[in-house]
C-alpha cells in the first residue's frame, strides 16, 4: 500500500511541476518583448554606420533593436500623394494620403504599430547617444578608419568578426566622450595602399587574404550608393552582415560582356578581378544582399554566372526581422488555389494584376512598396503579390505577417525566379537542376503554385531543367 501511495505522490508531483512550468511559460509569453527604438535620421553616414554595427551585434540573440531612419532611406518613406507628373497614382484614394500622413509618417512608424499589436513587442524610444553608451559597453572596442567611401566594406566586415564598432578617426574623440574607456582594437591605417590599385581595391585585397577565410559563407552583402544618393545606399544592410559575420564588399559588377550598354568609363579591371576572387569563394546559391553598381542586369548576370543568387535589399533592420520568427512553417495562404477542373474558360480577355517586386526583402520590409499593403482599398480588387521563398526561413515572422493579414482577394506567387533573383540564361547547365530543386522546396515553404521568371532561355539544357523540373501550375515570363 505504501508503495502505491509513493507512486501516486510521485505522479502528482510530476503533474504539478508540469502545470507550473506551463504557467510560467505562459506568463513569460504574455510579457511584452522590449525593443529599443533608435532614431538615426539627421546623423551623418559614419555615425549611422556605428549604430548599424551596434544594432547587428545587439540583435544576435534576438530582435532587440530597431533603427528609425525616418526618410533618410528611400524604402522607409511612405508614398502619400497622387502625382500626375510621375504618370501614375501613388495611392488608390485621395483620402488615403491624409490618413497616412497623420498615422504613418514613415514605414518605421507603421511597423512599430504592427509589431506591438501582432507580435507582442513593446517599443521604448532611446536617444542614439544613450543606446551607444549602454549597448556599446558589450563590444570589444573601436575600429578606426579614415575614408568612409573606400573603407566602409572593411568596417562592416570587421565589426562582425571583432564584435567592435567602426568610427572615423576625426570623430573618435567625440564618440569616446559618449562611450569612454573602450580600446581601439583595429586601425585601418595598418593596411597599406598598393601602388596602382587605389585605396578601395587595396582594402578589398587585404580582406580577401585576411578576412574572407573567416567570415560566414551563409550570405554576403554588396554595398553601393545607387544613383550617388544616400537614401539609396545599401550600406544599411551592414547591420545584418555584422549580426551573422558576413563579408561586405563595395566593388563594381560592370563587365563589357554583361552590360546592355557597354561603356568603357565604367570599367574597373582591378575591382572586377577582386570581385571574382570573392564570389568564387562561396558555395552554390549563396544569397548576395544589396543591389547593383552600374545597372541591374549586369549585377544579376555576374552573380548568376558565379552560381549565386540576389536578394535585393538596401533597407534598414534586416537584423531585426531576421530574428522575428513565425509560429510555424510552412505558411499557408488564405486564398486557396483554384483547381483547373473548376474553371470554365470563356471567350473573353482575362486580366491578372501582379506586384513583381516581391522577390526583394526591401519590398517586404517596405510594406509591399512604401506602404501599399496598408492602403484600406487592398482586398477590393484581386491582386497577386510576389514573394521570394528564399525569405521564408530567414524572415519567417515577417512573411507570416503577410499571410495572416492577407484578404481573400490577396494571392501570393513566387517572384523572379523562385529562390533569389537570377537570370537563368546566365546559368551553367550544372547549376540549373540544383536551383530548380531549391525552387521546388521554396514552393512548398510558401504555398505557391505559380512563378514569375525573367530571362529564361527558350531552349537548351537550362530550359529543359526548368521546363521538366519545376512543380508549378503556371508561369509568367519576361
Coordinates of C-alpha atoms in Angstrom, one line a residue:
X1 CA 0.0 0.0 0.0
X2 CA 2.8 2.4 0.9
X3 CA 4.4 1.7 -2.5
X4 CA 1.2 2.6 -4.3
X5 CA 0.9 5.9 -2.4
X6 CA 4.5 6.7 -3.1
X7 CA 3.9 6.2 -6.8
X8 CA 0.7 8.3 -6.7
X9 CA 2.6 11.1 -4.9
X10 CA 5.4 11.0 -7.4
X11 CA 2.9 11.2 -10.3
X12 CA 1.0 14.1 -8.7
X13 CA 4.3 15.9 -8.1
X14 CA 5.2 15.5 -11.8
X15 CA 1.8 16.7 -12.9
X16 CA 2.1 19.8 -10.6
X17 CA 5.6 20.5 -11.9
X18 CA 4.4 20.3 -15.5
X19 CA 1.4 22.6 -14.8
X20 CA 3.7 25.0 -13.0
X21 CA 6.1 25.0 -16.0
X22 CA 3.3 25.7 -18.4
X23 CA 2.0 28.6 -16.3
X24 CA 5.5 30.1 -16.1
X25 CA 5.9 29.7 -19.9
X26 CA 2.5 31.3 -20.5
X27 CA 3.3 34.1 -18.1
X28 CA 6.6 34.7 -19.9
X29 CA 4.8 34.7 -23.3
X30 CA 2.4 37.3 -22.0
X31 CA 5.2 39.7 -21.1
X32 CA 5.9 42.1 -24.0
X33 CA 9.3 41.8 -25.5
X34 CA 11.0 45.1 -25.2
X35 CA 12.6 46.6 -28.3
X36 CA 14.9 49.6 -28.2
X37 CA 13.8 52.1 -30.9
X38 CA 16.6 54.5 -32.0
X39 CA 16.1 57.4 -34.4
X40 CA 19.1 57.9 -36.7
X41 CA 17.8 60.5 -39.1
X42 CA 19.9 63.6 -39.5
X43 CA 23.1 61.7 -38.4
X44 CA 25.9 61.5 -41.0
X45 CA 26.7 58.2 -42.6
X46 CA 29.8 57.4 -40.5
X47 CA 27.7 57.7 -37.3
X48 CA 24.9 55.7 -38.8
X49 CA 27.5 53.0 -39.6
X50 CA 28.5 52.9 -36.0
X51 CA 24.9 52.4 -34.9
X52 CA 24.2 49.8 -37.7
X53 CA 27.1 47.7 -36.4
X54 CA 25.9 48.0 -32.8
X55 CA 22.4 47.1 -33.9
X56 CA 23.7 44.0 -35.6
X57 CA 25.6 42.9 -32.5
X58 CA 22.6 43.6 -30.3
X59 CA 20.3 41.6 -32.4
X60 CA 22.4 38.5 -32.5
X61 CA 20.4 36.9 -29.7
X62 CA 17.0 38.2 -30.7
X63 CA 15.0 41.1 -32.1
X64 CA 16.1 43.8 -29.6
X65 CA 16.9 47.0 -31.5
X66 CA 15.1 48.7 -34.3
X67 CA 16.5 51.8 -36.1
X68 CA 14.2 54.5 -37.4
X69 CA 15.9 56.1 -40.4
X70 CA 13.0 58.5 -40.9
X71 CA 13.0 59.5 -44.5
X72 CA 16.8 59.1 -44.8
X73 CA 16.2 55.7 -46.6
X74 CA 14.0 55.7 -49.7
X75 CA 12.4 52.4 -48.8
X76 CA 11.3 53.6 -45.4
X77 CA 9.4 56.5 -47.0
X78 CA 5.6 56.3 -47.4
X79 CA 4.1 57.4 -50.7
X80 CA 1.3 59.7 -49.8
X81 CA 0.2 61.8 -52.7
X82 CA -1.1 61.4 -56.2
X83 CA 1.5 62.9 -58.5
X84 CA 0.2 63.1 -62.1
X85 CA 3.7 64.2 -63.2
X86 CA 5.0 60.8 -62.5
X87 CA 2.4 59.2 -64.7
X88 CA 0.8 57.0 -62.1
X89 CA -1.2 57.2 -58.8
X90 CA 0.7 56.6 -55.6
X91 CA -2.5 55.8 -53.7
X92 CA -5.9 54.4 -54.5
X93 CA -7.9 57.1 -52.9
X94 CA -7.4 60.8 -52.2
X95 CA -8.4 60.1 -48.6
X96 CA -5.6 57.7 -48.0
X97 CA -2.8 60.2 -48.1
X98 CA -4.5 62.3 -45.4
X99 CA -4.8 59.3 -43.1
X100 CA -1.3 58.1 -43.8
X101 CA 0.3 61.4 -43.1
X102 CA -1.1 61.6 -39.6
X103 CA -0.8 57.9 -38.8
X104 CA 2.3 56.7 -40.5
X105 CA 4.8 59.4 -41.3
X106 CA 7.3 56.6 -42.3
X107 CA 7.3 52.9 -42.7
X108 CA 9.1 52.5 -39.4
X109 CA 6.1 54.1 -37.6
X110 CA 3.8 51.6 -39.2
X111 CA 6.0 48.7 -38.2
X112 CA 6.0 49.9 -34.6
X113 CA 2.2 49.7 -34.5
X114 CA 2.1 46.4 -36.3
X115 CA 4.8 44.7 -34.2
X116 CA 3.2 45.9 -30.9
X117 CA -0.3 44.8 -32.0
X118 CA 0.5 41.5 -33.7
X119 CA 3.8 40.2 -32.2
X120 CA 3.7 41.4 -28.6
X121 CA 6.7 43.8 -28.8
X122 CA 6.9 46.9 -26.7
X123 CA 9.0 49.7 -28.2
X124 CA 10.9 52.1 -26.0
X125 CA 12.4 55.1 -27.8
X126 CA 16.0 55.9 -26.8
X127 CA 18.4 58.7 -28.0
X128 CA 21.2 57.3 -30.1
X129 CA 23.8 58.6 -27.6
X130 CA 22.2 56.6 -24.8
X131 CA 22.0 53.5 -27.0
X132 CA 25.6 53.8 -27.8
X133 CA 26.6 54.4 -24.2
X134 CA 24.6 51.4 -22.9
X135 CA 24.9 48.8 -25.6
X136 CA 28.4 49.8 -26.6
X137 CA 29.8 48.5 -23.4
X138 CA 29.3 44.9 -24.5
X139 CA 31.6 45.4 -27.6
X140 CA 35.3 44.8 -27.7
X141 CA 36.2 48.4 -28.7
X142 CA 36.7 50.7 -31.7
X143 CA 37.6 50.1 -35.3
X144 CA 39.3 53.3 -36.5
X145 CA 39.3 54.3 -40.2
X146 CA 39.8 57.4 -42.3
X147 CA 37.9 57.1 -45.6
X148 CA 34.2 56.2 -45.5
X149 CA 33.7 55.5 -49.2
X150 CA 36.9 53.4 -49.5
X151 CA 36.7 51.6 -46.2
X152 CA 33.0 51.1 -45.4
X153 CA 33.1 47.5 -46.6
X154 CA 36.1 46.7 -44.5
X155 CA 34.5 48.3 -41.4
X156 CA 31.2 46.4 -41.9
X157 CA 33.1 43.1 -42.2
X158 CA 35.5 43.7 -39.3
X159 CA 32.6 44.8 -37.0
X160 CA 31.1 41.4 -37.2
X161 CA 34.3 39.4 -36.8
X162 CA 35.7 41.5 -34.0
X163 CA 32.5 42.5 -32.2
X164 CA 33.6 46.1 -32.5
X165 CA 32.3 49.5 -33.6
X166 CA 33.5 51.5 -36.6
X167 CA 34.4 55.1 -36.0
X168 CA 36.0 57.8 -38.2
X169 CA 39.4 58.9 -36.8
X170 CA 38.2 62.5 -36.9
X171 CA 35.1 61.5 -34.8
X172 CA 36.9 59.2 -32.3
X173 CA 37.3 61.7 -29.5
X174 CA 33.6 62.8 -29.8
X175 CA 32.4 59.2 -29.7
X176 CA 34.7 58.4 -26.8
X177 CA 33.0 61.0 -24.8
X178 CA 29.8 59.1 -25.2
X179 CA 31.4 55.7 -24.7
X180 CA 34.6 56.1 -22.7
X181 CA 37.1 53.5 -21.7
X182 CA 36.9 51.4 -24.9
X183 CA 40.2 50.4 -26.6
X184 CA 41.0 50.7 -30.3
X185 CA 41.1 47.1 -31.5
X186 CA 41.9 47.8 -35.1
X187 CA 43.3 50.7 -37.1
X188 CA 42.7 50.7 -40.8
X189 CA 45.8 52.7 -41.5
X190 CA 47.8 49.5 -40.8
X191 CA 46.6 48.3 -44.2
X192 CA 49.0 49.5 -46.9
X193 CA 47.7 51.1 -50.2
X194 CA 49.1 49.0 -53.1
X195 CA 50.6 51.2 -55.8
X196 CA 48.4 51.4 -58.9
X197 CA 45.3 49.9 -57.2
X198 CA 44.0 52.7 -55.1
X199 CA 42.7 52.6 -51.5
X200 CA 39.4 50.8 -52.1
X201 CA 40.9 47.9 -54.1
X202 CA 43.9 47.6 -51.7
X203 CA 41.5 47.3 -48.8
X204 CA 39.5 44.6 -50.6
X205 CA 42.7 42.7 -51.5
X206 CA 43.6 42.7 -47.8
X207 CA 40.1 41.5 -46.9
X208 CA 40.4 38.6 -49.4
X209 CA 43.7 37.5 -47.8
X210 CA 42.9 38.1 -44.1
X211 CA 39.1 38.1 -43.6
X212 CA 37.4 36.0 -46.4
X213 CA 38.6 32.7 -44.9
X214 CA 36.9 33.6 -41.5
X215 CA 33.5 35.0 -42.4
X216 CA 30.3 33.1 -42.5
X217 CA 29.6 31.8 -46.0
X218 CA 25.8 31.8 -45.5
X219 CA 25.5 35.2 -47.3
X220 CA 27.3 38.3 -48.5
X221 CA 26.5 42.0 -48.7
X222 CA 27.0 44.2 -51.7
X223 CA 27.3 47.9 -50.8
X224 CA 26.6 50.5 -53.4
X225 CA 25.4 54.1 -53.2
X226 CA 22.8 53.9 -56.0
X227 CA 22.4 57.0 -58.1
X228 CA 25.0 58.6 -55.8
X229 CA 22.2 59.3 -53.3
X230 CA 22.4 58.4 -49.6
X231 CA 18.6 57.4 -49.4
X232 CA 19.5 54.6 -51.9
X233 CA 22.7 53.5 -50.2
X234 CA 22.8 49.8 -49.4
X235 CA 25.2 50.3 -46.5
X236 CA 22.1 49.9 -44.3
X237 CA 22.4 46.1 -44.9
X238 CA 25.5 46.1 -42.7
X239 CA 23.5 45.5 -39.6
X240 CA 22.7 42.0 -40.8
X241 CA 26.2 41.4 -42.1
X242 CA 27.6 42.2 -38.7
X243 CA 24.9 40.1 -37.0
X244 CA 25.8 36.9 -38.9
X245 CA 29.5 37.7 -39.7
X246 CA 29.2 38.2 -43.4
X247 CA 31.7 39.8 -45.7
X248 CA 30.7 43.2 -47.1
X249 CA 32.1 44.3 -50.5
X250 CA 31.9 47.6 -52.4
X251 CA 33.0 46.8 -55.9
X252 CA 31.7 47.3 -59.4
X253 CA 29.9 44.5 -61.2
X254 CA 30.5 46.0 -64.6
X255 CA 31.8 43.9 -67.4
X256 CA 31.6 44.7 -71.0
X257 CA 30.2 41.3 -71.8
X258 CA 27.4 41.5 -69.3
X259 CA 26.2 45.1 -69.8
X260 CA 23.3 46.0 -72.1
X261 CA 25.1 49.3 -72.8
X262 CA 28.8 48.8 -72.7
X263 CA 30.7 51.9 -71.7
X264 CA 34.4 51.9 -71.1
X265 CA 34.0 54.7 -68.5
X266 CA 32.5 52.1 -66.1
X267 CA 35.4 49.7 -66.5
X268 CA 37.4 49.0 -63.3
X269 CA 39.5 46.0 -64.1
X270 CA 41.1 45.7 -60.6
X271 CA 37.7 45.9 -58.9
X272 CA 36.4 43.2 -61.3
X273 CA 39.3 40.9 -60.5
X274 CA 38.8 41.4 -56.8
X275 CA 35.1 40.7 -57.0
X276 CA 35.7 37.5 -58.9
X277 CA 38.0 36.3 -56.2
X278 CA 35.4 37.0 -53.6
X279 CA 32.4 35.5 -55.4
X280 CA 34.1 32.3 -56.4
X281 CA 34.8 31.5 -52.7
X282 CA 31.1 31.0 -51.9
X283 CA 29.0 27.8 -52.2
X284 CA 26.3 27.4 -54.8
X285 CA 23.1 29.5 -54.3
X286 CA 24.6 31.7 -51.6
X287 CA 22.5 34.9 -51.4
X288 CA 24.1 38.2 -52.2
X289 CA 22.2 41.0 -50.4
X290 CA 22.2 44.6 -51.6
X291 CA 22.0 45.9 -55.1
X292 CA 23.8 46.7 -58.3
X293 CA 26.6 49.0 -59.2
X294 CA 26.2 50.4 -62.8
X295 CA 23.0 48.6 -63.8
X296 CA 20.6 45.8 -62.6
X297 CA 21.1 43.3 -65.5
X298 CA 24.9 43.4 -65.1
X299 CA 24.7 42.8 -61.4
X300 CA 22.3 39.9 -61.6
X301 CA 24.1 38.3 -64.6
X302 CA 27.5 38.4 -62.8
X303 CA 26.0 37.0 -59.6
X304 CA 24.2 34.2 -61.6
X305 CA 27.4 33.3 -63.5
X306 CA 29.1 32.7 -60.2
X307 CA 26.3 30.3 -59.2
X308 CA 24.9 32.6 -56.5
X309 CA 21.6 34.4 -56.1
X310 CA 20.5 38.0 -55.5
X311 CA 18.3 39.2 -52.6
X312 CA 17.5 42.8 -53.5
X313 CA 17.9 44.8 -50.3
X314 CA 19.2 48.2 -49.2
X315 CA 16.7 48.7 -46.3
X316 CA 17.3 49.0 -42.6
X317 CA 16.5 46.5 -39.9
X318 CA 17.2 43.2 -41.6
X319 CA 18.9 42.0 -38.5
X320 CA 15.7 42.6 -36.5
X321 CA 13.4 40.8 -39.0
X322 CA 16.0 38.0 -39.2
X323 CA 15.2 37.2 -35.5
X324 CA 11.4 37.6 -35.6
X325 CA 10.2 34.1 -36.0
X326 CA 6.9 32.7 -37.2
X327 CA 4.7 30.4 -35.1
X328 CA 5.3 27.6 -37.6
X329 CA 6.5 26.8 -41.2
X330 CA 5.4 26.2 -43.9
X331 CA 2.9 29.0 -44.2
X332 CA -0.5 28.6 -45.8
X333 CA -2.3 31.1 -48.0
X334 CA -5.7 32.5 -47.0
X335 CA -6.8 32.3 -50.7
X336 CA -6.8 28.7 -51.8
X337 CA -5.5 27.6 -55.2
X338 CA -8.2 27.2 -57.9
X339 CA -8.5 23.7 -59.4
X340 CA -8.4 23.7 -63.2
X341 CA -11.3 21.4 -63.3
X342 CA -13.4 24.1 -61.5
X343 CA -12.7 26.8 -64.1
X344 CA -14.9 27.2 -67.2
X345 CA -12.8 29.3 -69.6
X346 CA -14.9 31.7 -71.5
X347 CA -14.3 33.6 -74.8
X348 CA -13.0 36.8 -73.2
X349 CA -9.9 38.6 -72.1
X350 CA -8.6 37.7 -68.6
X351 CA -6.5 40.2 -66.7
X352 CA -4.3 39.4 -63.7
X353 CA -2.8 42.2 -61.6
X354 CA 0.7 41.3 -60.3
X355 CA 3.1 43.1 -58.0
X356 CA 6.5 41.8 -59.1
X357 CA 8.8 43.5 -56.5
X358 CA 8.2 40.7 -54.1
X359 CA 11.5 39.0 -54.8
X360 CA 13.1 41.6 -52.6
X361 CA 13.5 41.9 -48.8
X362 CA 13.4 45.6 -49.3
X363 CA 9.8 45.5 -50.7
X364 CA 8.7 43.2 -47.9
X365 CA 10.1 45.5 -45.1
X366 CA 8.7 48.5 -47.0
X367 CA 5.2 47.0 -46.6
X368 CA 5.0 46.0 -50.2
X369 CA 6.5 49.2 -51.5
X370 CA 6.1 52.4 -49.5
X371 CA 3.1 51.2 -47.5
X372 CA 0.9 49.7 -50.3
X373 CA -0.1 46.8 -48.0
X374 CA -1.7 49.2 -45.6
X375 CA -3.9 51.0 -48.1
X376 CA -7.5 50.4 -47.0
X377 CA -8.6 49.6 -50.5
X378 CA -6.5 46.4 -50.5
X379 CA -8.8 43.5 -50.8
X380 CA -11.4 45.2 -53.0
X381 CA -9.6 44.1 -56.2
X382 CA -8.0 40.6 -56.7
X383 CA -4.2 41.1 -56.5
X384 CA -1.3 38.8 -57.0
X385 CA 1.7 39.7 -54.7
X386 CA 5.2 38.3 -55.5
X387 CA 7.1 36.7 -52.7
X388 CA 10.6 35.1 -52.6
X389 CA 10.5 31.7 -50.9
X390 CA 14.2 32.3 -50.0
X391 CA 13.0 34.8 -47.4
X392 CA 10.6 32.5 -45.6
X393 CA 13.1 30.8 -43.3
X394 CA 15.3 33.8 -42.7
X395 CA 12.4 36.2 -42.1
X396 CA 9.6 33.8 -41.1
X397 CA 7.8 36.3 -38.8
X398 CA 7.8 38.9 -41.5
X399 CA 6.3 36.6 -44.1
X400 CA 3.8 35.2 -41.6
X401 CA 2.5 38.7 -41.1
X402 CA 1.6 39.0 -44.8
X403 CA 0.0 35.6 -44.9
X404 CA -2.0 36.2 -41.8
X405 CA -3.1 39.7 -42.8
X406 CA -4.0 38.8 -46.4
X407 CA -7.6 39.1 -47.5
X408 CA -9.5 36.6 -49.7
X409 CA -8.5 38.8 -52.7
X410 CA -4.8 38.6 -52.0
X411 CA -2.8 35.8 -53.6
X412 CA 0.9 35.1 -53.4
X413 CA 3.1 33.8 -56.2
X414 CA 6.8 33.0 -56.4
X415 CA 8.7 36.0 -57.8
X416 CA 11.7 36.0 -60.0
X417 CA 12.9 33.4 -60.2
X418 CA 11.8 31.3 -57.3
X419 CA 14.8 31.2 -54.9
X420 CA 16.5 34.6 -55.1
X421 CA 16.7 36.7 -58.2
X422 CA 18.7 35.2 -61.0
X423 CA 18.9 35.3 -64.8
X424 CA 18.6 31.6 -65.9
X425 CA 20.1 32.4 -69.3
X426 CA 23.4 33.0 -67.5
X427 CA 23.3 29.7 -65.5
X428 CA 25.6 26.9 -66.2
X429 CA 23.9 23.6 -67.0
X430 CA 25.0 22.0 -63.7
X431 CA 23.6 25.0 -61.7
X432 CA 20.1 24.8 -63.2
X433 CA 18.9 21.5 -61.7
X434 CA 20.3 22.5 -58.3
X435 CA 18.4 25.8 -58.5
X436 CA 15.2 24.2 -59.7
X437 CA 15.3 21.7 -56.8
X438 CA 15.6 24.5 -54.4
X439 CA 12.8 26.4 -56.0
X440 CA 10.5 23.4 -55.6
X441 CA 11.4 23.3 -51.9
X442 CA 10.5 27.0 -51.7
X443 CA 7.2 26.4 -53.4
X444 CA 6.2 24.1 -50.6
X445 CA 7.5 26.6 -47.9
X446 CA 5.5 29.4 -49.4
X447 CA 2.4 27.5 -50.5
X448 CA 2.7 28.9 -54.1
X449 CA 1.9 27.2 -57.3
X450 CA 2.7 29.9 -59.8
X451 CA 6.0 31.5 -60.6
X452 CA 7.5 34.6 -62.4
X453 CA 10.8 34.1 -64.2
X454 CA 12.9 36.6 -66.0
X455 CA 15.4 35.9 -68.7
X456 CA 14.7 32.2 -69.1
X457 CA 16.3 30.7 -72.2
X458 CA 13.9 29.2 -74.8
X459 CA 15.9 26.1 -75.4
X460 CA 18.9 24.1 -74.3
X461 CA 19.8 22.2 -71.1
X462 CA 18.9 25.1 -68.7
X463 CA 15.5 25.4 -70.3
X464 CA 15.0 21.6 -70.0
X465 CA 15.9 21.7 -66.3
X466 CA 13.2 24.3 -65.7
X467 CA 10.6 23.0 -68.0
X468 CA 10.8 19.4 -66.8
X469 CA 11.7 20.0 -63.2
X470 CA 9.5 22.9 -61.9
X471 CA 6.4 21.7 -59.9
X472 CA 4.2 24.7 -60.8
X473 CA 0.8 25.2 -62.3
X474 CA 1.7 28.3 -64.2
X475 CA 4.5 30.6 -65.3
X476 CA 4.8 34.3 -66.3
X477 CA 7.9 35.1 -68.2
X478 CA 9.7 38.3 -69.2

